[in-house]
Short mmCIF file of C-alpha atoms (C1' of nucleotides) in Angstrom, two decimals:
data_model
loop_
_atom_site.label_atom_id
_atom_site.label_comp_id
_atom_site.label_asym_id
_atom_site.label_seq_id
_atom_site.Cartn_x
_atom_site.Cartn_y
_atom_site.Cartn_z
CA UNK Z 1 0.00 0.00 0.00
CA UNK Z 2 2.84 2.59 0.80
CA UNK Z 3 5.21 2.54 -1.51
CA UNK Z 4 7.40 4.39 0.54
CA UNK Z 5 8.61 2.61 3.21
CA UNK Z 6 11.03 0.47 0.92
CA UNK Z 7 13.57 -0.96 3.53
CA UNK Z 8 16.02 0.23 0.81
CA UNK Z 9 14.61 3.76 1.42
CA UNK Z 10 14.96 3.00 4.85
CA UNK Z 11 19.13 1.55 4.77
CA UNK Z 12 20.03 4.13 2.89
CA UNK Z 13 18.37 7.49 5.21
CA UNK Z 14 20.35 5.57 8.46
CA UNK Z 15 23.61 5.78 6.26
CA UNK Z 16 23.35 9.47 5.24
CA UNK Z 17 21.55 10.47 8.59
CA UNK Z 18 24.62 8.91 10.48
CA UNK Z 19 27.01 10.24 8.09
CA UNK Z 20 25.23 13.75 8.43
CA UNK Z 21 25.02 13.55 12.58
CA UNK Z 22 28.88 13.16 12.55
CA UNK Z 23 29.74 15.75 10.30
CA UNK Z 24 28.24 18.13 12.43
CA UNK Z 25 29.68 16.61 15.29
CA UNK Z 26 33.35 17.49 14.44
CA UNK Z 27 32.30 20.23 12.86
CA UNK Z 28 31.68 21.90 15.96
CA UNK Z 29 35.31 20.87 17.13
CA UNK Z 30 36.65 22.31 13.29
CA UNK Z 31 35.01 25.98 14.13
CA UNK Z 32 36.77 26.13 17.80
CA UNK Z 33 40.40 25.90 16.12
CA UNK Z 34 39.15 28.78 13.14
CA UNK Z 35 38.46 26.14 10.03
CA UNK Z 36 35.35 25.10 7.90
CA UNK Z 37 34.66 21.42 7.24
CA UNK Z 38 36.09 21.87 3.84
CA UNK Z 39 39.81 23.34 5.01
CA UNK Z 40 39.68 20.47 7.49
CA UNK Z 41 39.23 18.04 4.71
CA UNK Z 42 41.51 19.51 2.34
CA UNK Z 43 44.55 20.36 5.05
CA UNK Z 44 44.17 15.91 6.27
CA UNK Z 45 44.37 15.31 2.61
CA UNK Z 46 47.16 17.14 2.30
CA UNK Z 47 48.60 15.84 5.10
CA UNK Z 48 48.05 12.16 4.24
CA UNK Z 49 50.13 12.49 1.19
CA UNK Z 50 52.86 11.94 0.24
CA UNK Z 51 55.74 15.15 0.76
CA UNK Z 52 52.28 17.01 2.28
CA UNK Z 53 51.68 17.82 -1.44
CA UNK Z 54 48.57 17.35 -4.14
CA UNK Z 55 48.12 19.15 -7.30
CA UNK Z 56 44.86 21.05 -7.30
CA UNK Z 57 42.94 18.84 -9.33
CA UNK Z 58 43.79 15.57 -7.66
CA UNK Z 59 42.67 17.10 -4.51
CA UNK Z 60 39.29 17.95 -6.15
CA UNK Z 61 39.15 14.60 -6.95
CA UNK Z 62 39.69 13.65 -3.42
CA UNK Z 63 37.32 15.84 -1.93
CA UNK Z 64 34.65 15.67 -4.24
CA UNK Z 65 34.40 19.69 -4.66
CA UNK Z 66 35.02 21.19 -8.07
CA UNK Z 67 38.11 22.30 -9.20
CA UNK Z 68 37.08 26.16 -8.79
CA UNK Z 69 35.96 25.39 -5.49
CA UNK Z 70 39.22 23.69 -4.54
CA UNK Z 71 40.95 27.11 -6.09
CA UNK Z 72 39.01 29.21 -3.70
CA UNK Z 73 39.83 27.06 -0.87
CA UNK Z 74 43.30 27.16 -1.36
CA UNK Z 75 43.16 30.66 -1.82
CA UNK Z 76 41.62 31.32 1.33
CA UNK Z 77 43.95 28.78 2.87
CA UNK Z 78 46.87 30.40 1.39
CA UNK Z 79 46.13 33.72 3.17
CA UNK Z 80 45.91 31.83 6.60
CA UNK Z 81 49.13 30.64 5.74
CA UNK Z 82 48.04 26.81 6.25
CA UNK Z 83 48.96 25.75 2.30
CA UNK Z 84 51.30 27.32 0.08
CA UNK Z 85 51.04 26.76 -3.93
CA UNK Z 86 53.93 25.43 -5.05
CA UNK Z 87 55.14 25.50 -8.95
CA UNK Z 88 55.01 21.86 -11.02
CA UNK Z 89 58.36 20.94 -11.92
CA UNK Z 90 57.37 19.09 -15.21
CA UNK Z 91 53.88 20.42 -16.36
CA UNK Z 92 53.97 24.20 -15.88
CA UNK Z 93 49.93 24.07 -15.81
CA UNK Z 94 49.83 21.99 -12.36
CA UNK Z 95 50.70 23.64 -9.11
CA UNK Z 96 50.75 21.91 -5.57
CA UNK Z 97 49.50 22.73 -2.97
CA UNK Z 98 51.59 21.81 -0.19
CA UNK Z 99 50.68 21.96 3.89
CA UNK Z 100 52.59 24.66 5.52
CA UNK Z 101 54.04 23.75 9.15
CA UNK Z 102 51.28 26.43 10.43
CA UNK Z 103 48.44 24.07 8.32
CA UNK Z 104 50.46 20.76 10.29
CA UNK Z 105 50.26 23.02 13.97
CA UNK Z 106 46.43 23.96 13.37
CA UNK Z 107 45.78 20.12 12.00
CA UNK Z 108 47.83 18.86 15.21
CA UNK Z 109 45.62 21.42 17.60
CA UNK Z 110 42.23 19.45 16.48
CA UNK Z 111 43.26 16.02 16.25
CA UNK Z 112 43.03 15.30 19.98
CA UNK Z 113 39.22 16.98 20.16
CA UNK Z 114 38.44 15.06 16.81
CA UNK Z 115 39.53 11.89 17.55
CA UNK Z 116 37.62 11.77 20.79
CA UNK Z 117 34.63 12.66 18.92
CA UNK Z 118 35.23 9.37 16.75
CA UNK Z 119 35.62 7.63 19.16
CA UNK Z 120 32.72 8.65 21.64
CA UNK Z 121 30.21 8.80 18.24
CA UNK Z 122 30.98 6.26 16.33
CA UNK Z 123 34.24 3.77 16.97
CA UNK Z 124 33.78 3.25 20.48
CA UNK Z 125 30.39 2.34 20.24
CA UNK Z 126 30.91 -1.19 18.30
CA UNK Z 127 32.52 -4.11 19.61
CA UNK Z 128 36.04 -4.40 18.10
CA UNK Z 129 34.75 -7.42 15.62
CA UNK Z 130 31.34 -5.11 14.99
CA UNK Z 131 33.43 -1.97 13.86
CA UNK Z 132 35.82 -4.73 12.04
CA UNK Z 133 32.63 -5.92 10.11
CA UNK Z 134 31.02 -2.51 9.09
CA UNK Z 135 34.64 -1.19 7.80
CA UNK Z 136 34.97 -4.15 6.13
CA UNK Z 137 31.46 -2.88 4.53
CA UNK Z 138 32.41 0.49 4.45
CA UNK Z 139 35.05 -0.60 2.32
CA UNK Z 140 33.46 -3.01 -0.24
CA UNK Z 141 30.54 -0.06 -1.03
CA UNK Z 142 33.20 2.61 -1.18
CA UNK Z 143 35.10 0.32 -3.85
CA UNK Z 144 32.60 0.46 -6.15
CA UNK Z 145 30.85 4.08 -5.32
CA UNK Z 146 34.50 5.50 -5.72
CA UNK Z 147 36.86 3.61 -8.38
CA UNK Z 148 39.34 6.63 -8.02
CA UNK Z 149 39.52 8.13 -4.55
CA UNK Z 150 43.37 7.58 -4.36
CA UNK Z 151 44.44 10.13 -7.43
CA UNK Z 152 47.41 12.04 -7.08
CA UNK Z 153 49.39 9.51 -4.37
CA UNK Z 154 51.86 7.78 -6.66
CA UNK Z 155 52.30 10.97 -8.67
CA UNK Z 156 53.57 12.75 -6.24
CA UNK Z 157 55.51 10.41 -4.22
CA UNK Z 158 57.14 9.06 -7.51
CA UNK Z 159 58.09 12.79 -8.68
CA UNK Z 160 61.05 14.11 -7.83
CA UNK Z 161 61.35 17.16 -5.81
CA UNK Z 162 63.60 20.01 -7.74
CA UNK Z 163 67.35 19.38 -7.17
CA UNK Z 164 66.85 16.58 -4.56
CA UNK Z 165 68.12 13.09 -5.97
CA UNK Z 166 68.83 14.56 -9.18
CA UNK Z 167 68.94 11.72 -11.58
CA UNK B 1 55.68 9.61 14.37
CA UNK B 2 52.60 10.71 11.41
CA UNK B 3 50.15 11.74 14.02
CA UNK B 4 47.37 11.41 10.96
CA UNK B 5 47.25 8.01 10.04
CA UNK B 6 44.68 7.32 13.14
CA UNK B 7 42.57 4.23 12.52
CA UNK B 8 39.41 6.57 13.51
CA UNK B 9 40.31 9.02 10.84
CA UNK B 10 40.31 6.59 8.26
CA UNK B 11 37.15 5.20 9.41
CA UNK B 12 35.46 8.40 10.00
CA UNK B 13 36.80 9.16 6.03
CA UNK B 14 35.30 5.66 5.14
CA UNK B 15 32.43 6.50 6.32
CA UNK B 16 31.65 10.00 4.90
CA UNK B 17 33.19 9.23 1.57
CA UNK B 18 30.57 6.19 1.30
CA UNK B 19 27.54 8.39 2.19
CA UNK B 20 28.99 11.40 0.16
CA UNK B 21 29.51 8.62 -2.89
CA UNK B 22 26.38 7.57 -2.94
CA UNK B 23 24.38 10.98 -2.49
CA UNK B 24 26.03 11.81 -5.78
CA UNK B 25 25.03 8.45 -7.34
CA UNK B 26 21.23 9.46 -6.00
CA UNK B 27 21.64 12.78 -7.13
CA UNK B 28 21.35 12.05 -10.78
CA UNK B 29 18.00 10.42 -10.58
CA UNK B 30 16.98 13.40 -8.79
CA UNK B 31 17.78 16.07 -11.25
CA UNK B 32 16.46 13.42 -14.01
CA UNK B 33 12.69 14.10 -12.48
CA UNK B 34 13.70 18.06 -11.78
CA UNK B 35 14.18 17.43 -8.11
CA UNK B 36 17.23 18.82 -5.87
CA UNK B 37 18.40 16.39 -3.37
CA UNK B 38 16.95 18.36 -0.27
CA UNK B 39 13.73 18.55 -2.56
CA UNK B 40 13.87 14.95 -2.46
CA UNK B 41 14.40 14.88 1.15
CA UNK B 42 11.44 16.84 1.85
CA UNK B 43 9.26 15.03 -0.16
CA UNK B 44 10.32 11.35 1.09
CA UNK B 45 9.93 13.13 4.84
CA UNK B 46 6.84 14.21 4.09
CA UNK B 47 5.10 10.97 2.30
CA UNK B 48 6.78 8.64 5.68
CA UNK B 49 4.82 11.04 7.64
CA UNK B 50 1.18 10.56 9.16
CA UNK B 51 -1.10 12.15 7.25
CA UNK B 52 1.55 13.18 4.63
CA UNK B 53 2.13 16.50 6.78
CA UNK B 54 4.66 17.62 9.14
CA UNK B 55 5.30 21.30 10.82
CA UNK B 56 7.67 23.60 9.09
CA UNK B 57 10.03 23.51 12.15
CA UNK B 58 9.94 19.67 12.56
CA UNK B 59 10.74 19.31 9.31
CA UNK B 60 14.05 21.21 9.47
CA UNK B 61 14.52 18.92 12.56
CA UNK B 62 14.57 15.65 10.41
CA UNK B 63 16.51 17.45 7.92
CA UNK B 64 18.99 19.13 9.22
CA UNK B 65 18.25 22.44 7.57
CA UNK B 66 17.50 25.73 8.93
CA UNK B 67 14.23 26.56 9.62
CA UNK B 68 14.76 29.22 7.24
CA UNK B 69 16.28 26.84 4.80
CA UNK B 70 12.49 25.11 4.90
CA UNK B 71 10.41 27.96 4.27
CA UNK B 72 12.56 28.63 0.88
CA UNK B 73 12.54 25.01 -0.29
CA UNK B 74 8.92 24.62 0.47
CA UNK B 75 8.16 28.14 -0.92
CA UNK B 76 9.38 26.31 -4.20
CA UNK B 77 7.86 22.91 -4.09
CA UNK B 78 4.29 24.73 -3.25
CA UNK B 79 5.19 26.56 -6.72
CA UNK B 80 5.16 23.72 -8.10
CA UNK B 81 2.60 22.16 -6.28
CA UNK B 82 4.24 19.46 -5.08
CA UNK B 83 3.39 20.40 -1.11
CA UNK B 84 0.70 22.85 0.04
CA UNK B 85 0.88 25.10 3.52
CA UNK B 86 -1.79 24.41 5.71
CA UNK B 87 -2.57 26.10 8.77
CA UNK B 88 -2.69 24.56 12.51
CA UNK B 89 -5.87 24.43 13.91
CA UNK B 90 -4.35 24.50 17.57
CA UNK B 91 -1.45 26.74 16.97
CA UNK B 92 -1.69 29.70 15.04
CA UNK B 93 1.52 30.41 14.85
CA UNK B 94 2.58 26.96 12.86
CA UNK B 95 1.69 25.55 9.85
CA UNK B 96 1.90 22.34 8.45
CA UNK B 97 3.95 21.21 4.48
CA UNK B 98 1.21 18.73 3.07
CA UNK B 99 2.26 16.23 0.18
CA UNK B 100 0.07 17.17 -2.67
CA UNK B 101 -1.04 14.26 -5.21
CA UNK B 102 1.34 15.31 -7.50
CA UNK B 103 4.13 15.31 -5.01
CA UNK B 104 3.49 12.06 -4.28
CA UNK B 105 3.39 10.76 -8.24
CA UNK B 106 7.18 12.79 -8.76
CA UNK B 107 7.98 10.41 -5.53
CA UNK B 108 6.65 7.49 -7.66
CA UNK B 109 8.24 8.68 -11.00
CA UNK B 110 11.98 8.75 -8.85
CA UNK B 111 11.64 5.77 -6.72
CA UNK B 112 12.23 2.60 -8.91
CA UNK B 113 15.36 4.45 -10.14
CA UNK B 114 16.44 5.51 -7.08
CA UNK B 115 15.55 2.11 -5.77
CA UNK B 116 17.66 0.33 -7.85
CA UNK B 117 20.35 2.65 -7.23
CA UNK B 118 20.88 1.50 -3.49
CA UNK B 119 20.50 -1.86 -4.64
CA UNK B 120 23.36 -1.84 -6.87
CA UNK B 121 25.32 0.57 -5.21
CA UNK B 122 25.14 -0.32 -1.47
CA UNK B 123 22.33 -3.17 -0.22
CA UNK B 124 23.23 -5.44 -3.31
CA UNK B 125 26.57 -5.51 -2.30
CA UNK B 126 26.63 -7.30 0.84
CA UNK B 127 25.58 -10.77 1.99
CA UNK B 128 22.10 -10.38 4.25
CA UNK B 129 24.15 -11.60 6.84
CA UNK B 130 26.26 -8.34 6.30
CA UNK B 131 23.89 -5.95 5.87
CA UNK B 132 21.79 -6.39 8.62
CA UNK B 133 24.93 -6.46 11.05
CA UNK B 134 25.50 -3.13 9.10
CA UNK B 135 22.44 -1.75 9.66
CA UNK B 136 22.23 -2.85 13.44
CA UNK B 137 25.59 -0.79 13.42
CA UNK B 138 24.31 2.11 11.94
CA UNK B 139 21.04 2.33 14.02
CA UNK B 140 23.74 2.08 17.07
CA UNK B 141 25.42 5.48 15.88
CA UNK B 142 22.24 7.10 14.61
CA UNK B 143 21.08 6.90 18.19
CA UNK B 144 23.76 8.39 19.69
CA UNK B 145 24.32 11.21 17.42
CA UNK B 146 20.58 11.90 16.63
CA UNK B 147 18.77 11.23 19.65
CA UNK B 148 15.37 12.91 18.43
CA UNK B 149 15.08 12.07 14.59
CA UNK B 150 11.98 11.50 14.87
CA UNK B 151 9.96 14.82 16.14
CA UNK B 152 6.99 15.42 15.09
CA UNK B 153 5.30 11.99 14.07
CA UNK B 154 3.28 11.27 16.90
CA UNK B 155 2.09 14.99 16.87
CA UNK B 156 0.81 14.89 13.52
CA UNK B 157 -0.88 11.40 13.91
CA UNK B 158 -2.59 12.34 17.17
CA UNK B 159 -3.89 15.96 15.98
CA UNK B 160 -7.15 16.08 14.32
CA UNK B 161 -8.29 17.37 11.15
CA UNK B 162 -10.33 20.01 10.95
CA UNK B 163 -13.64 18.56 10.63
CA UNK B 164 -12.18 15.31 10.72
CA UNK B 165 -14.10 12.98 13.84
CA UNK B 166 -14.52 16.09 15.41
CA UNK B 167 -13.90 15.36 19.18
"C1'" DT O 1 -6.02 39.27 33.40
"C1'" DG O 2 -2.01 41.40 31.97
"C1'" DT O 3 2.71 41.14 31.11
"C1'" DA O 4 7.23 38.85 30.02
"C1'" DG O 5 9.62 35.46 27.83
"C1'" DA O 6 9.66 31.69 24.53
"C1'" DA O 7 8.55 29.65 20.20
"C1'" DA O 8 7.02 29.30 14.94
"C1'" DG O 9 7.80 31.11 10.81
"C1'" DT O 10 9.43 34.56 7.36
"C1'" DT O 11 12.80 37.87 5.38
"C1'" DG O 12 17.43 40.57 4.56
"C1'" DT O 13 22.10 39.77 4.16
"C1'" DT O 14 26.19 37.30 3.41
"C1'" DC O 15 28.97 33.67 1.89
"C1'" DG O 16 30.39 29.40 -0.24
"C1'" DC O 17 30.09 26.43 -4.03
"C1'" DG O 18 29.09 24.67 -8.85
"C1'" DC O 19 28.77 25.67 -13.77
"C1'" DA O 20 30.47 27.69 -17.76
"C1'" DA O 21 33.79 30.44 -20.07
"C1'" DT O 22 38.66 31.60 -20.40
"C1'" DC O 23 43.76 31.37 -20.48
"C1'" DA O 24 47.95 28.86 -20.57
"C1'" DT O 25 50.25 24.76 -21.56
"C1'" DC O 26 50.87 19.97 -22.95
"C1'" DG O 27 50.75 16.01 -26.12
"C1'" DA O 28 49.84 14.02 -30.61
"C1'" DC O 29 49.74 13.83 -35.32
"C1'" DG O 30 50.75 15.19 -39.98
"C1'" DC I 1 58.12 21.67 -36.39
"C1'" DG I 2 53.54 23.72 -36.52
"C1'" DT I 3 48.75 23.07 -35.55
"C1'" DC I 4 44.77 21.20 -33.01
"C1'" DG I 5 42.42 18.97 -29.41
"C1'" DA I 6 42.91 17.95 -24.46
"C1'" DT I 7 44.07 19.19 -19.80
"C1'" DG I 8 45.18 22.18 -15.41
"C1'" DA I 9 43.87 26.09 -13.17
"C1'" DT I 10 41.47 30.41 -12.50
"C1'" DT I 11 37.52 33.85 -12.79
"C1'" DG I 12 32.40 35.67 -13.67
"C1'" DC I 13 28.02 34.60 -12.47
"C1'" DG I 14 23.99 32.74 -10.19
"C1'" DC I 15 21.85 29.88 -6.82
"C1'" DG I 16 21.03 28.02 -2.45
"C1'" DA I 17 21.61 27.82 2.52
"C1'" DA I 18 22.89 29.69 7.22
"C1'" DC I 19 22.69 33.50 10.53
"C1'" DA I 20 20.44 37.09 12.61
"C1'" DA I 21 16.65 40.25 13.07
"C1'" DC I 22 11.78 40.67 13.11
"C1'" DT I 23 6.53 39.64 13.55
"C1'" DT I 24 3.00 37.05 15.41
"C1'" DT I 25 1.26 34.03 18.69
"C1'" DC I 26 1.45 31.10 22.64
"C1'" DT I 27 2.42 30.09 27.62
"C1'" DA I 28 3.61 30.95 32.37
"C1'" DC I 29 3.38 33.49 36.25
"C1'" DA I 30 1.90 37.00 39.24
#
DNA sequence: TGTAGAAAGTTGTTCGCGCAATCATCGACG
DNA sequence: CGTCGATGATTGCGCGAACAACTTTCTACA
């Protein structure tokens, strides 16, 4: 009779509601150190990669915001002096953007809040072999729902860094 | 010594990267039947509700929007009649979003394409077994993090109609 | 009953982001 | 080696949402 209450429907408002609850959870803990969900996500993506470097549009690609959003990010970034932009060595379109040890001191200042807010939210509140189980699902949706989430790694861990280990 | 390789980052990333990934997926059946994904939102809220009617502020509840974020997206669905304001017969102050008829058939035109979206892009991909450990997971969180999802139901079931087995 | 504070909803303002157009540069092909 | 399509990044523009201020109405308390 309702066609509406489709347990699909149902599996898939838990996800994004949880997903959503979360967000705003750390984001309360992102405005107390001065940054916006988005420079929080871009700065840990910086900092999870390799030399603290991406080129702009592998960090779109990361983030899932547009390459003119990932501009204006940077650029606003860039004035906080968290990120600098950094010239491409070998394609004089690219530019980096590479964490700045201010970006590394503001990312260190949340971390502690952050990861308690994991943990009290969401990690902690599984038994070890339930949170083993739903990462393992995490990761076998997030395979297929994003092919190409790891763009830019090799790149710019394989590229070398001007006049260090000069072939 | 890399403070940011913490297993509850990477499973907090996991996590919103899978519900971000498949918003996007859902997005394009939205915009196929002209409907934004917060349009969507409303509407689905809306038909799961008694009555097919929920108050403007408990609305932005379930949602996470603004109230003021409601009035504007139903200010646009009631152009295009897809909801209609109604007034509260106890509360003058409030007034209820109705699903219209042909809110409810745009619902029906989305719905076996969204449908099948979830299936292949998230329940289809893990064993029963799996999924409903996931799901007991997620309903874990969700109850934590969003401890009153669920306003307004039981006022708009209990409140009579107008007219409607008047006392 | 009258007044003060709270609550529901709307509106003005601001800001962030996506889309499309643009510029510079790269790679390929004749 | 020159030209053309493709790619990386930036800017103009418009939309959509949050925040705060405001209006109306309700509720509590004296």
């Amino acid at each position: 009779m309702d066609p509406f209450d489709d347990p699909r429907l149902t599996a898939m408002g838990l996800l994004v509601e949880v997903a959503t609850g979360l967000t705003v959870k750390a984001h309360q803990s992102f405005t107390a150190v001065g940054l916006s969900d988005v420079d929080f996500e871009t700065l840990i993506r910086l900092a999870r990669s390799p030399r603290q470097r991406l080129r702009m549009s592998d960090l779109a690609a990361q983030t899932s915001l547009s390459t003119s959003g990932i501009t204006r990010v940077v650029d606003r970034l860039e004035r906080e002096g968290l990120v600098m932009r950094e010239a491409c060595s070998t394609d004089r379109r690219a530019s980096y953007a590479v964490l700045t040890e201010a970006g590394a001191e503001r990312l260190k200042a949340v971390m502690p809040q952050h990861l308690n807010d994991i943990e009290t939210y969401f990690t902690g509140l599984l038994t070890p072999q339930q949170l083993s189980d739903f990462l393992d699902a995490l990761r076998i949706i997030r395979d297929v729902v994003r092919p190409c989430a790891t763009v830019g790694v090799e790149r710019a861990s394989s590229e070398q860094c001007e006049g260090e280990k000069v072939s």
